[in-house]
XYZ file of C-alpha atoms in Angstrom:
591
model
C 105.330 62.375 181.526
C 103.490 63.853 178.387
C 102.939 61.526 174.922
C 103.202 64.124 172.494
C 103.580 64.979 169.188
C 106.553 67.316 168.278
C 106.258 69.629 165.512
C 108.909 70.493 162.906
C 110.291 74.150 162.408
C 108.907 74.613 159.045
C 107.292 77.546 157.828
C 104.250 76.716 155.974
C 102.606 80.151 154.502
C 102.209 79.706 150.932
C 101.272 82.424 148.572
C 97.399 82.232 147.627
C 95.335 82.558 144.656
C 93.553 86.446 145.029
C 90.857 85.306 142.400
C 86.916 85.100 143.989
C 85.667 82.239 144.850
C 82.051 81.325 145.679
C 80.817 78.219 147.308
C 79.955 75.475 145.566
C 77.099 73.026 147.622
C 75.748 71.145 144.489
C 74.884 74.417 142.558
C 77.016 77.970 142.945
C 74.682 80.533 143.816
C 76.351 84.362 144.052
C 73.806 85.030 146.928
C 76.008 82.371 148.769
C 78.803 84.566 148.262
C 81.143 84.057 151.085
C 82.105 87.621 153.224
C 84.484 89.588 151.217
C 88.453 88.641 151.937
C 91.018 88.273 149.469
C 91.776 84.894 148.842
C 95.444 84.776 150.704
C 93.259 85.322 154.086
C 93.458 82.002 156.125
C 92.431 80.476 159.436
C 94.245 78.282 161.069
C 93.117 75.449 163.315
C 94.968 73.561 166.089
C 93.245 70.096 167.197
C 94.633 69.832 171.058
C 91.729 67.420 171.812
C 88.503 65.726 170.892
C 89.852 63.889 167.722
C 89.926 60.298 167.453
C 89.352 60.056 170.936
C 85.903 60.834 173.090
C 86.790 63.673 175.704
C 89.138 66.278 176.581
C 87.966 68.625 174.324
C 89.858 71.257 172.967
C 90.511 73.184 169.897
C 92.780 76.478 169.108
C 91.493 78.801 166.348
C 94.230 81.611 165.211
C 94.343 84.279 162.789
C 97.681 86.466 162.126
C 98.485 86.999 166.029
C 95.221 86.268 167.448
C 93.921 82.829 169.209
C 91.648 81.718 171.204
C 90.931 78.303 172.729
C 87.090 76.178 172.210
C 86.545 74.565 175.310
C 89.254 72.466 177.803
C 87.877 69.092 179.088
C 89.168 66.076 180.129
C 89.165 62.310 180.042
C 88.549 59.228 182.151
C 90.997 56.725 182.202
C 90.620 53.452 180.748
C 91.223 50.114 182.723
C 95.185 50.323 180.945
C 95.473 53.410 183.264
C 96.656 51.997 186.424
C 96.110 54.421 188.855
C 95.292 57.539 187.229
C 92.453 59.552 187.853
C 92.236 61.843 185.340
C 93.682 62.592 181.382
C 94.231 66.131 180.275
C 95.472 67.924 177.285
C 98.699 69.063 176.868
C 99.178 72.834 177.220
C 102.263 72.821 175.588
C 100.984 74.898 172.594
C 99.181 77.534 174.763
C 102.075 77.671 176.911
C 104.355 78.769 174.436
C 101.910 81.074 172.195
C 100.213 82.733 175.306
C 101.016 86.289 174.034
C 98.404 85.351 171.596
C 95.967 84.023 173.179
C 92.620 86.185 173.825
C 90.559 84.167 175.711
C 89.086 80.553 176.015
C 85.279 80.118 175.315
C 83.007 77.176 176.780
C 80.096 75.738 174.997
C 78.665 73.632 177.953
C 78.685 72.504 181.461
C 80.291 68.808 180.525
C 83.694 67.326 182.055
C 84.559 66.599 178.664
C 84.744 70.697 178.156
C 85.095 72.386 181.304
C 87.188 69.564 183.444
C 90.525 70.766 182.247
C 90.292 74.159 183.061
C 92.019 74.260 186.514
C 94.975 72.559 185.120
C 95.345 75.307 182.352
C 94.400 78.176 184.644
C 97.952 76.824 187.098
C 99.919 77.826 184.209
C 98.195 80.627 182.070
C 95.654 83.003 183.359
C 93.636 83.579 180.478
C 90.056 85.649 180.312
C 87.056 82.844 180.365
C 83.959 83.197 178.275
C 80.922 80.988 179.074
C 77.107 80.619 179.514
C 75.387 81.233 183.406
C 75.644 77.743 184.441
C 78.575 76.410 182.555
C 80.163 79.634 184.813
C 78.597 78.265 187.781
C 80.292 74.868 187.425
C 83.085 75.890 186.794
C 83.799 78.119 189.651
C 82.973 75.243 191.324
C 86.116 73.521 189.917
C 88.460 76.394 190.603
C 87.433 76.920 194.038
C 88.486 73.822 194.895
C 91.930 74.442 193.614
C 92.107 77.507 194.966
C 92.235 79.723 191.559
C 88.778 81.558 191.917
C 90.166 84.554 193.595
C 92.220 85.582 190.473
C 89.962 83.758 187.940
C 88.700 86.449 184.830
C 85.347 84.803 184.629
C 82.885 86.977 181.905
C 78.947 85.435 181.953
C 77.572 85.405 178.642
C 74.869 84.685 177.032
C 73.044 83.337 173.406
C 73.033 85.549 170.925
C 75.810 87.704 172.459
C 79.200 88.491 170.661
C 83.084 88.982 171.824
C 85.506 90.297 170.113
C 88.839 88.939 170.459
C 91.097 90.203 168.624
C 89.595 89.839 164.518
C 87.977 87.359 165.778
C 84.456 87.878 166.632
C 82.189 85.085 167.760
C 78.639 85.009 168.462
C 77.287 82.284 170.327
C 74.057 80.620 169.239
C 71.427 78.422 171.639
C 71.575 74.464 171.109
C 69.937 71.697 172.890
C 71.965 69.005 174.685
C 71.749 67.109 177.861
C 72.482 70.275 179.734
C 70.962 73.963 180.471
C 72.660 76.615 178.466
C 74.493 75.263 175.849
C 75.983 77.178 172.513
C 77.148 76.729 169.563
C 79.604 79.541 167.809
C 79.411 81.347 165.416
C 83.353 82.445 164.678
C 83.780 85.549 162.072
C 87.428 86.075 160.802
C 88.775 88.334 157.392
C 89.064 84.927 156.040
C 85.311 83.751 156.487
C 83.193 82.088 158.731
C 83.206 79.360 160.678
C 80.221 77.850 162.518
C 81.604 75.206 165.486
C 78.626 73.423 166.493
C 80.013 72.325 170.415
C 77.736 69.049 171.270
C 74.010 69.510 169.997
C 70.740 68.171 168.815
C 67.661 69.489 167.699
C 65.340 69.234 170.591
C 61.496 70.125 169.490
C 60.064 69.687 172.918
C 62.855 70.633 175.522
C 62.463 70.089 178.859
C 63.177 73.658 179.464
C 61.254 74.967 177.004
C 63.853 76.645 174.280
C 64.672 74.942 171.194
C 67.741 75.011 168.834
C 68.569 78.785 167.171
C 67.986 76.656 163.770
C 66.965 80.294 162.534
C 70.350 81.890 163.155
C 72.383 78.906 162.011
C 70.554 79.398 158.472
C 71.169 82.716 158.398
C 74.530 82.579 158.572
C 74.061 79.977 155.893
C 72.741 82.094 153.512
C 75.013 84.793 153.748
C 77.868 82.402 153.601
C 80.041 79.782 155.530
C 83.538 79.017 154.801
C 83.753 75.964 157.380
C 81.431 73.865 159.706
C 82.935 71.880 162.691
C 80.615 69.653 164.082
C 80.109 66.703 166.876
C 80.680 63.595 165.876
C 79.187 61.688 168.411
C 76.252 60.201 167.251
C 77.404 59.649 163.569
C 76.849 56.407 163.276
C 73.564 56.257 164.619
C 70.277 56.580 162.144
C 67.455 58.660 162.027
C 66.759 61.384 164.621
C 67.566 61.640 168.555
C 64.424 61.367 170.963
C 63.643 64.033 173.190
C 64.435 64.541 176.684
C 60.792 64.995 177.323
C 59.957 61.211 176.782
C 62.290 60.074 179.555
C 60.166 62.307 181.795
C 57.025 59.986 180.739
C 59.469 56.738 181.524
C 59.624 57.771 184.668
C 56.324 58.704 185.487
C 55.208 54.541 184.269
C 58.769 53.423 186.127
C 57.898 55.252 189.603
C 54.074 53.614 189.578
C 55.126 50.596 188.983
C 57.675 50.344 191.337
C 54.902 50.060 193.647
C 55.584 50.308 197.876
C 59.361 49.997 196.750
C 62.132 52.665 197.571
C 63.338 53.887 193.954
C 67.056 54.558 193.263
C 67.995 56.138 189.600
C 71.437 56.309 188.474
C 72.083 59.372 185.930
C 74.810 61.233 184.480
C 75.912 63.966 187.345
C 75.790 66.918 184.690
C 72.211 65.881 183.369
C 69.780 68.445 185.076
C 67.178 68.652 182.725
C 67.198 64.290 183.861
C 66.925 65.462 187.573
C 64.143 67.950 187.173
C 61.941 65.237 185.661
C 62.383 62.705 188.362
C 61.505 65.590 190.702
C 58.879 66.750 189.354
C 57.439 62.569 188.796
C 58.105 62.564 192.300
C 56.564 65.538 193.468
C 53.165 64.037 191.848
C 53.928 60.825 194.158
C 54.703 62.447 196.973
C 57.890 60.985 197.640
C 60.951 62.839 199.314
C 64.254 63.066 197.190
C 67.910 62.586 198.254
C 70.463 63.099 196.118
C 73.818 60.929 196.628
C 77.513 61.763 195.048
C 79.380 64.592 195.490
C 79.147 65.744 191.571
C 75.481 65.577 191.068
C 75.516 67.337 195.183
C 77.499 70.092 193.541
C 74.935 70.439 190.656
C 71.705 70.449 192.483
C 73.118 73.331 194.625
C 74.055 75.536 191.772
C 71.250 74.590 189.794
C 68.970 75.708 192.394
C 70.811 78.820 192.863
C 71.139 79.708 189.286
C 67.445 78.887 188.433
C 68.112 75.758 186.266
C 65.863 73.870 188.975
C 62.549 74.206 190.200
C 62.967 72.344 193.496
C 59.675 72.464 195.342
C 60.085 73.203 198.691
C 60.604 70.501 201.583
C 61.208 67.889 198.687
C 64.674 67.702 199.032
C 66.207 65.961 202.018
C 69.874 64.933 202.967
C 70.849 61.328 202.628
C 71.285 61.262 206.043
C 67.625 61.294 206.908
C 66.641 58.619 204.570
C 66.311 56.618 207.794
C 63.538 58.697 208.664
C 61.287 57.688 205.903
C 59.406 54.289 204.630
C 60.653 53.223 201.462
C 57.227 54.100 199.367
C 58.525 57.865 200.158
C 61.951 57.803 199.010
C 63.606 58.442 195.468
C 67.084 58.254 195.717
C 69.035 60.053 192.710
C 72.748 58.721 192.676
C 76.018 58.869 190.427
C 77.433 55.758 188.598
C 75.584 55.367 185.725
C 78.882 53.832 184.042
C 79.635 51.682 186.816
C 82.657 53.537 188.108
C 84.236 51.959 190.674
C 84.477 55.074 192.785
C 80.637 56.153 192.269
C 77.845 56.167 194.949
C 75.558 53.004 192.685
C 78.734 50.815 192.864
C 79.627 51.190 196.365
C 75.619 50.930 197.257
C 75.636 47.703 195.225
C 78.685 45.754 196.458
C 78.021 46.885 200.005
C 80.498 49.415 200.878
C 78.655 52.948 200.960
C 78.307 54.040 204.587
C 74.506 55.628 204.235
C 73.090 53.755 201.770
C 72.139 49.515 201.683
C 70.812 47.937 198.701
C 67.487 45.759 199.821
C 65.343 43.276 198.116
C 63.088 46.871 198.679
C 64.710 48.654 196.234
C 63.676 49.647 192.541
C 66.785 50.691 190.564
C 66.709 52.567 187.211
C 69.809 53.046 185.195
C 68.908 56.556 183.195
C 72.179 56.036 180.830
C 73.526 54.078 178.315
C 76.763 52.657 178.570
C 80.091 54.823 177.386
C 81.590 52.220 175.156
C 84.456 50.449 177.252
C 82.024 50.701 180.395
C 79.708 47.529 179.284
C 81.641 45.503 181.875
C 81.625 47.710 184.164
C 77.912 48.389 184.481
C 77.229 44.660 184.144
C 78.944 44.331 186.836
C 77.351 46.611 189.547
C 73.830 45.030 187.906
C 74.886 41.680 188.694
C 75.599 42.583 192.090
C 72.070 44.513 192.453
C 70.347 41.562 191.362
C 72.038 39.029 194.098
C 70.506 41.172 196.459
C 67.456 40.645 195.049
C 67.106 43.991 193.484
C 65.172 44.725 190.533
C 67.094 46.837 188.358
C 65.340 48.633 184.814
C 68.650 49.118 182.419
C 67.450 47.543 179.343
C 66.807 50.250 176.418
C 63.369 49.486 175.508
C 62.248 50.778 178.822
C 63.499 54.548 177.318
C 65.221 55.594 180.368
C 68.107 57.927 179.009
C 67.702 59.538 175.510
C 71.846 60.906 174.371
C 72.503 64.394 173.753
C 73.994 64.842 170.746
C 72.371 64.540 167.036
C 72.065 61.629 165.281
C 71.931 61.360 161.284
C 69.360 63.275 160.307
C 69.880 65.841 162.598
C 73.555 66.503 161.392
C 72.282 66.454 157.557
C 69.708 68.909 158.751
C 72.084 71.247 159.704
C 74.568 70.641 157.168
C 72.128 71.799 154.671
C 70.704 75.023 156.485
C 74.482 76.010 157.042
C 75.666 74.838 153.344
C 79.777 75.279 154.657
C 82.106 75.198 151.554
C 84.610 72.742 154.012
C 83.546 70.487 156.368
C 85.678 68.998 159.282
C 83.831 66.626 161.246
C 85.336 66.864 165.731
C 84.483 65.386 168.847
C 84.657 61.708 168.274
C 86.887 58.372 167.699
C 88.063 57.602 164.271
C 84.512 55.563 163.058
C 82.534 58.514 164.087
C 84.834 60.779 162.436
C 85.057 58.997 158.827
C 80.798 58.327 159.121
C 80.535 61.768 159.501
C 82.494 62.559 156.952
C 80.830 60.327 154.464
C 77.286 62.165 155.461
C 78.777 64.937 154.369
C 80.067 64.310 151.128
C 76.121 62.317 150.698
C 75.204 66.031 150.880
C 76.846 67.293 148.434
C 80.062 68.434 150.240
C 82.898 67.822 147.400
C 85.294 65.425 148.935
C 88.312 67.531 148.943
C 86.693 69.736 150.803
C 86.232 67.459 153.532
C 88.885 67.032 156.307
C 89.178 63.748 158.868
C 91.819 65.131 161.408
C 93.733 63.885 164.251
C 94.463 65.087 167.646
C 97.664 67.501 166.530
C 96.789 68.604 163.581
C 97.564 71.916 162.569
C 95.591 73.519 159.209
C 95.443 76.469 157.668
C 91.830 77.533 155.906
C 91.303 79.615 153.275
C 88.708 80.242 150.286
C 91.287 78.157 148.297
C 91.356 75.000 150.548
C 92.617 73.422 153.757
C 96.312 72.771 154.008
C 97.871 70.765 156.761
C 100.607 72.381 158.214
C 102.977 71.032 160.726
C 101.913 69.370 163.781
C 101.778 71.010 167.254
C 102.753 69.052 170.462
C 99.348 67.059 171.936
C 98.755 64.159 173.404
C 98.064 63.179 176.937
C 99.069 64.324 180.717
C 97.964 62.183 183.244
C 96.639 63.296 186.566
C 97.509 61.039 189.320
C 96.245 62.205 193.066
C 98.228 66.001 192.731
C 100.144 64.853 190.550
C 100.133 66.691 186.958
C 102.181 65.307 183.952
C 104.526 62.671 186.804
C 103.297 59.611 186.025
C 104.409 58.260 182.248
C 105.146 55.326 180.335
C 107.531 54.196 182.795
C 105.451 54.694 185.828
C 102.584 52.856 183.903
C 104.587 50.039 182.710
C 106.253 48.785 186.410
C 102.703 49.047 187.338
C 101.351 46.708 184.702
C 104.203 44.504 185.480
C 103.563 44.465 189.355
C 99.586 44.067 188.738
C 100.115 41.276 186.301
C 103.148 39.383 188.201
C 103.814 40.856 191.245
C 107.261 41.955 193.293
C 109.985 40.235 194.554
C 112.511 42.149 197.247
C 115.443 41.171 198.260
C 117.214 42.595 201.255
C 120.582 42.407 202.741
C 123.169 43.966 204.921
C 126.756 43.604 203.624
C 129.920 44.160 205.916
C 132.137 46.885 204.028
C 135.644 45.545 204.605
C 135.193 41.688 203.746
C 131.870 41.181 201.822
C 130.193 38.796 203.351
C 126.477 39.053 204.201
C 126.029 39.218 208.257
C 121.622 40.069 207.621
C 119.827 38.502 205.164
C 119.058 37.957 202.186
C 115.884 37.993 203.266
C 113.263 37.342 200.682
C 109.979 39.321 200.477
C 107.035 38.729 198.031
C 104.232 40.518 197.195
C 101.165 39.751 194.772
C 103.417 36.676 193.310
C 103.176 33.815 196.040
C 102.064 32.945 198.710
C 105.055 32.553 200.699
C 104.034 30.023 203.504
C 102.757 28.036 200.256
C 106.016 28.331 198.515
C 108.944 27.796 201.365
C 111.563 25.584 198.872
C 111.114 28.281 196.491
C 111.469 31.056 198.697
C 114.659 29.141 200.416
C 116.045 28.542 196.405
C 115.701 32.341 195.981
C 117.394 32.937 199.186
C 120.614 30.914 198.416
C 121.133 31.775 194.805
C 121.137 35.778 196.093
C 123.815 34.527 198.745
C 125.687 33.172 196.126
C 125.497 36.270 193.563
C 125.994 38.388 196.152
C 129.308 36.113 197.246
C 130.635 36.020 193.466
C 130.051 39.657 192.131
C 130.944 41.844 194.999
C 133.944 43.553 195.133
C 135.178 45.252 198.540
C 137.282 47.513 196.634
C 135.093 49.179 194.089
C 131.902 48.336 195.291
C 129.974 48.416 191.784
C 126.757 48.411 193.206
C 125.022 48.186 190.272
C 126.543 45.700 188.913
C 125.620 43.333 191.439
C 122.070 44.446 191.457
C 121.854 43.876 187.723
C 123.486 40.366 188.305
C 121.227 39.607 191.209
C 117.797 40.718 189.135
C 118.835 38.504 186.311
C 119.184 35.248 188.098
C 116.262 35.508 190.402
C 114.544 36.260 187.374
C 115.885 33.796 185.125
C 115.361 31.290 188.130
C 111.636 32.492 188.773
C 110.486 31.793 185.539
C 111.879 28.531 185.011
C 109.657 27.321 188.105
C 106.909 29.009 187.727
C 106.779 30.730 184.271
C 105.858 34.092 185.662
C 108.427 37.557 185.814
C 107.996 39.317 189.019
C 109.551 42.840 189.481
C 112.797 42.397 191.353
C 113.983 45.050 193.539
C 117.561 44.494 195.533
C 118.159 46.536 198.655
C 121.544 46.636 200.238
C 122.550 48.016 202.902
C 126.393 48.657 203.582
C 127.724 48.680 207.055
């Protein structure tokens, strides 16, 4: 089932004002002229993702008949999605405008912009636009649904620019927690819009290239209608700390970790993170294995592409880790945010097949908890630390720096690109409305500012933003290979069976007369134990005799309504002895 929002069918294209306009950041200067377009030129702007929420990514730009998509991620379910592996945007919009669509363009390697993909690609088969390793990842993905055959991947790279349709972007370098990440630089009749993807501004990169701050102000001088940018870190002060100074944690970490076998838990898509503890390594002369399938999947193409300097005979498989004394092992493994599923959790409570915690081991968590995920991660430490592991989590040890700017950083760029609108993206609702007060501290008048919501549809022009009718969003769950089957219903019976358990009732009925020759037997599951509760069990068993007795009818056999009368009393009998509503479920069987 998809939650979504449905829009009405209301045209919305008002006439526009054709005098010039110039933009107005604290002082109007004519050299900040925007491009020349007539004032009824317009943009508009779908939000399909990535507002008031953190993941699944996605935004639709159109102009006249042309779109294209900005990135296609997904989320990770909360603890109130029982069951579900993975959330997804809803296509619906694409689906239904794919004669316009041009192509889709990725800004980085993350799940929270590539990991939708697949699920888009089984019912459109747009053209794909995206950096060398971002590509590399995600063929990944579609190979293992089987969509890489007939995939229209196109490599790209900074500084290069694709037309599609009026539209033509150029992409522009940023830093982030991941090789080969851009922002975009999207030129229309109506202006110019700058869509930052996830940044910061990275002075001393691990691999060497910093933010194109250069190109961003050029485009500010010459003129910038809109800027979209991340969110993330909006509430945070100051500046972001460079990847480089985890490098230097580790390097103190790894010595003083002594003659003890050294496990690090990181982010799977953090490869700049993994060259560092190779290279601290290297200097120690200790052999890595890597553990998890994701961060598996991204050493290989890493490697491949170049993204990794691997020295050779470093690497080893985790099933030779047996061959080695623990002062020669670093072990790099997946859940970082105590996932239940993830290589650290399964280590820690025991249950991985290849890898044992010890009283030996050294554990450093290189990530900071996704809020929601506290729990979570204190969990898996607690368990680390019965086995008498030592485990390095706490912040002041500077073992995971974030990706994305924090205050300073987004003022910075705010005032090299000087946009005439701003619309903050890619956060929850107290990231979005921070943001949005930075920007008005800038200058930025406050009508000019727009706090959206995933759904929103506006239209952009030289004269302002207008909100036009909503397009359908929301959520589709992925459950096993399941797409879009598991709803509100489906979610609800399993609340109710998690929180009070199931009650079935069987029994075989003898067509002609009625009466019950099998049964009712009485099964329960994850409400009591039943060898505990016998009266109760025997109570339920006679009342269903007796339902059964008074509501069925030989000669119209309303099922139902006996089912419905059954379910009621058991339930209304259930509760009064133990306060608790168990799913009931009848089964008869007619003979």
């Amino acid at each position: 089932m998809v939650k979504q929002n449905i829009p009405n069918d209301k045209s919305t294209n008002g006439k526009r004002n054709s005098k010039k306009r110039y933009i107005n950041y604290r002082k109007v200067n004519k050299k900040q002229q925007l491009h020349p377009a007539k004032a009824k030129e317009s943009v508009r702007v779908a939000f399909l993702g990535g507002m008031n929420e953190i993941g699944k990514n996605m935004t639709v730009y159109e102009y006249k008949n042309d779109m294209f998509i900005v990135d296609c991620g997904l989320a990770f379910p909360g603890s109130e999605l029982l069951g579900v592996d993975l959330v997804i945007p809803d296509f619906t919009y694409i689906e239904k405008n794919i004669d316009k669509v041009k192509g889709l363009i990725i800004t980085h390697g993350h799940e929270d912009h590539i990991g939708g993909i697949a699920y888009l690609l089984k019912k459109v088969n747009i053209p794909i636009y995206a950096t060398k390793l971002t590509i590399g990842l995600i063929k990944g993905k579609l190979q293992e649904h089987g969509l890489l055959k007939n995939a229209k991947l196109h490599e790209i790279n900074p500084g290069d620019k694709i037309a599609l349709g009026e539209f033509k972007v150029e992409l522009i370098h940023v830093n982030h927690s991941i090789p080969d990440a851009v922002g975009l630089a999207i030129s229309s009749p109506a202006g110019v819009i700058i869509h930052t993807g996830d940044f910061k501004i990275d002075t001393t990169p691990v691999d060497g290239d910093m933010i194109n701050l250069t190109r961003f102000a050029e485009y500010g001088k010459k003129g910038v209608l809109a800027l979209f940018q991340d969110s993330t870190n909006a509430e945070r002060p100051g500046y972001t700390m460079s990847e480089r100074t985890v490098g230097e944690s580790f390097a103190n970490l790894f010595r003083k970790a002594g003659k003890r076998r050294i496990v690090v838990a990181t982010f799977a898509s953090n490869i700049h993170r993994v060259q560092q503890i190779i290279d601290v390594a290297k200097i120690l002369k200790r052999k890595v294995a890597v553990v998890g399938r994701s961060l598996e999947n991204l050493v290989q193409v890493g490697e491949e592409l170049g993204y990794l300097n691997v020295p050779e005979n470093i690497l080893i498989s985790i099933d030779q880790i047996k061959n080695y004394t623990d002062d020669k092992l670093v072990v790099i493994t997946t859940g970082s945010q105590g996932e239940p599923m993830s290589a650290l959790t399964k280590i820690a409570f025991g249950e991985h097949k290849k890898v044992s915690a010890t009283a030996n081991d050294y554990v450093i968590i290189s990530a900071t908890p996704i809020p929601g995920n506290e729990k979570m991660v204190g969990n898996v430490v607690n368990e680390l630390m019965k086995r008498g592991v030592e485990v390095i989590y706490e912040k002041m040890y500077e073992v995971h720096v974030s990706g994305h700017a924090c205050q300073e950083e987004l003022k910075l760029m705010m005032g090299l690109i000087k946009p005439k609108f701003f619309i903050p993206v890619h956060g929850e609702q107290k990231h979005l409305q921070k943001h949005a007060a930075l920007a008005e501290a800038m200058g930025i008048d406050k009508k000019n500012i727009f706090v959206g919501n995933i759904g929103n549809h506006i239209e952009i022009s030289k004269n302002g933003i207008k909100p036009l009718d909503d397009v359908p969003s929301g959520e589709v769950y992925v459950d096993g290979i399941g797409v879009g089957d598991v709803g509100n219903i489906v979610l609800n019976d399993r609340k109710h069976l998690s929180k009070d358990g199931i009650i079935i009732i069987v029994a075989t009925i003898e067509s002609e007369t009625g009466n019950v020759i099998s049964g009712p037997d009485i099964v329960s599951r994850g409400f009591v134990y039943v060898r505990e509760s016998e009266d109760l069990m025997n109570s339920a068993r006679d009342l269903a005799c007796r339902v059964i007795d008074e509501n069925y009818n030989n000669k119209y056999r309303d099922w139902n309504s006996v089912k419905t009368k059954l379910r009621d009393e058991i339930s209304h009998m259930m509760y009064e002895k133990t306060k608790r509503n168990p799913m009931i479920l009848p089964i008869f069987m007619e003979i």
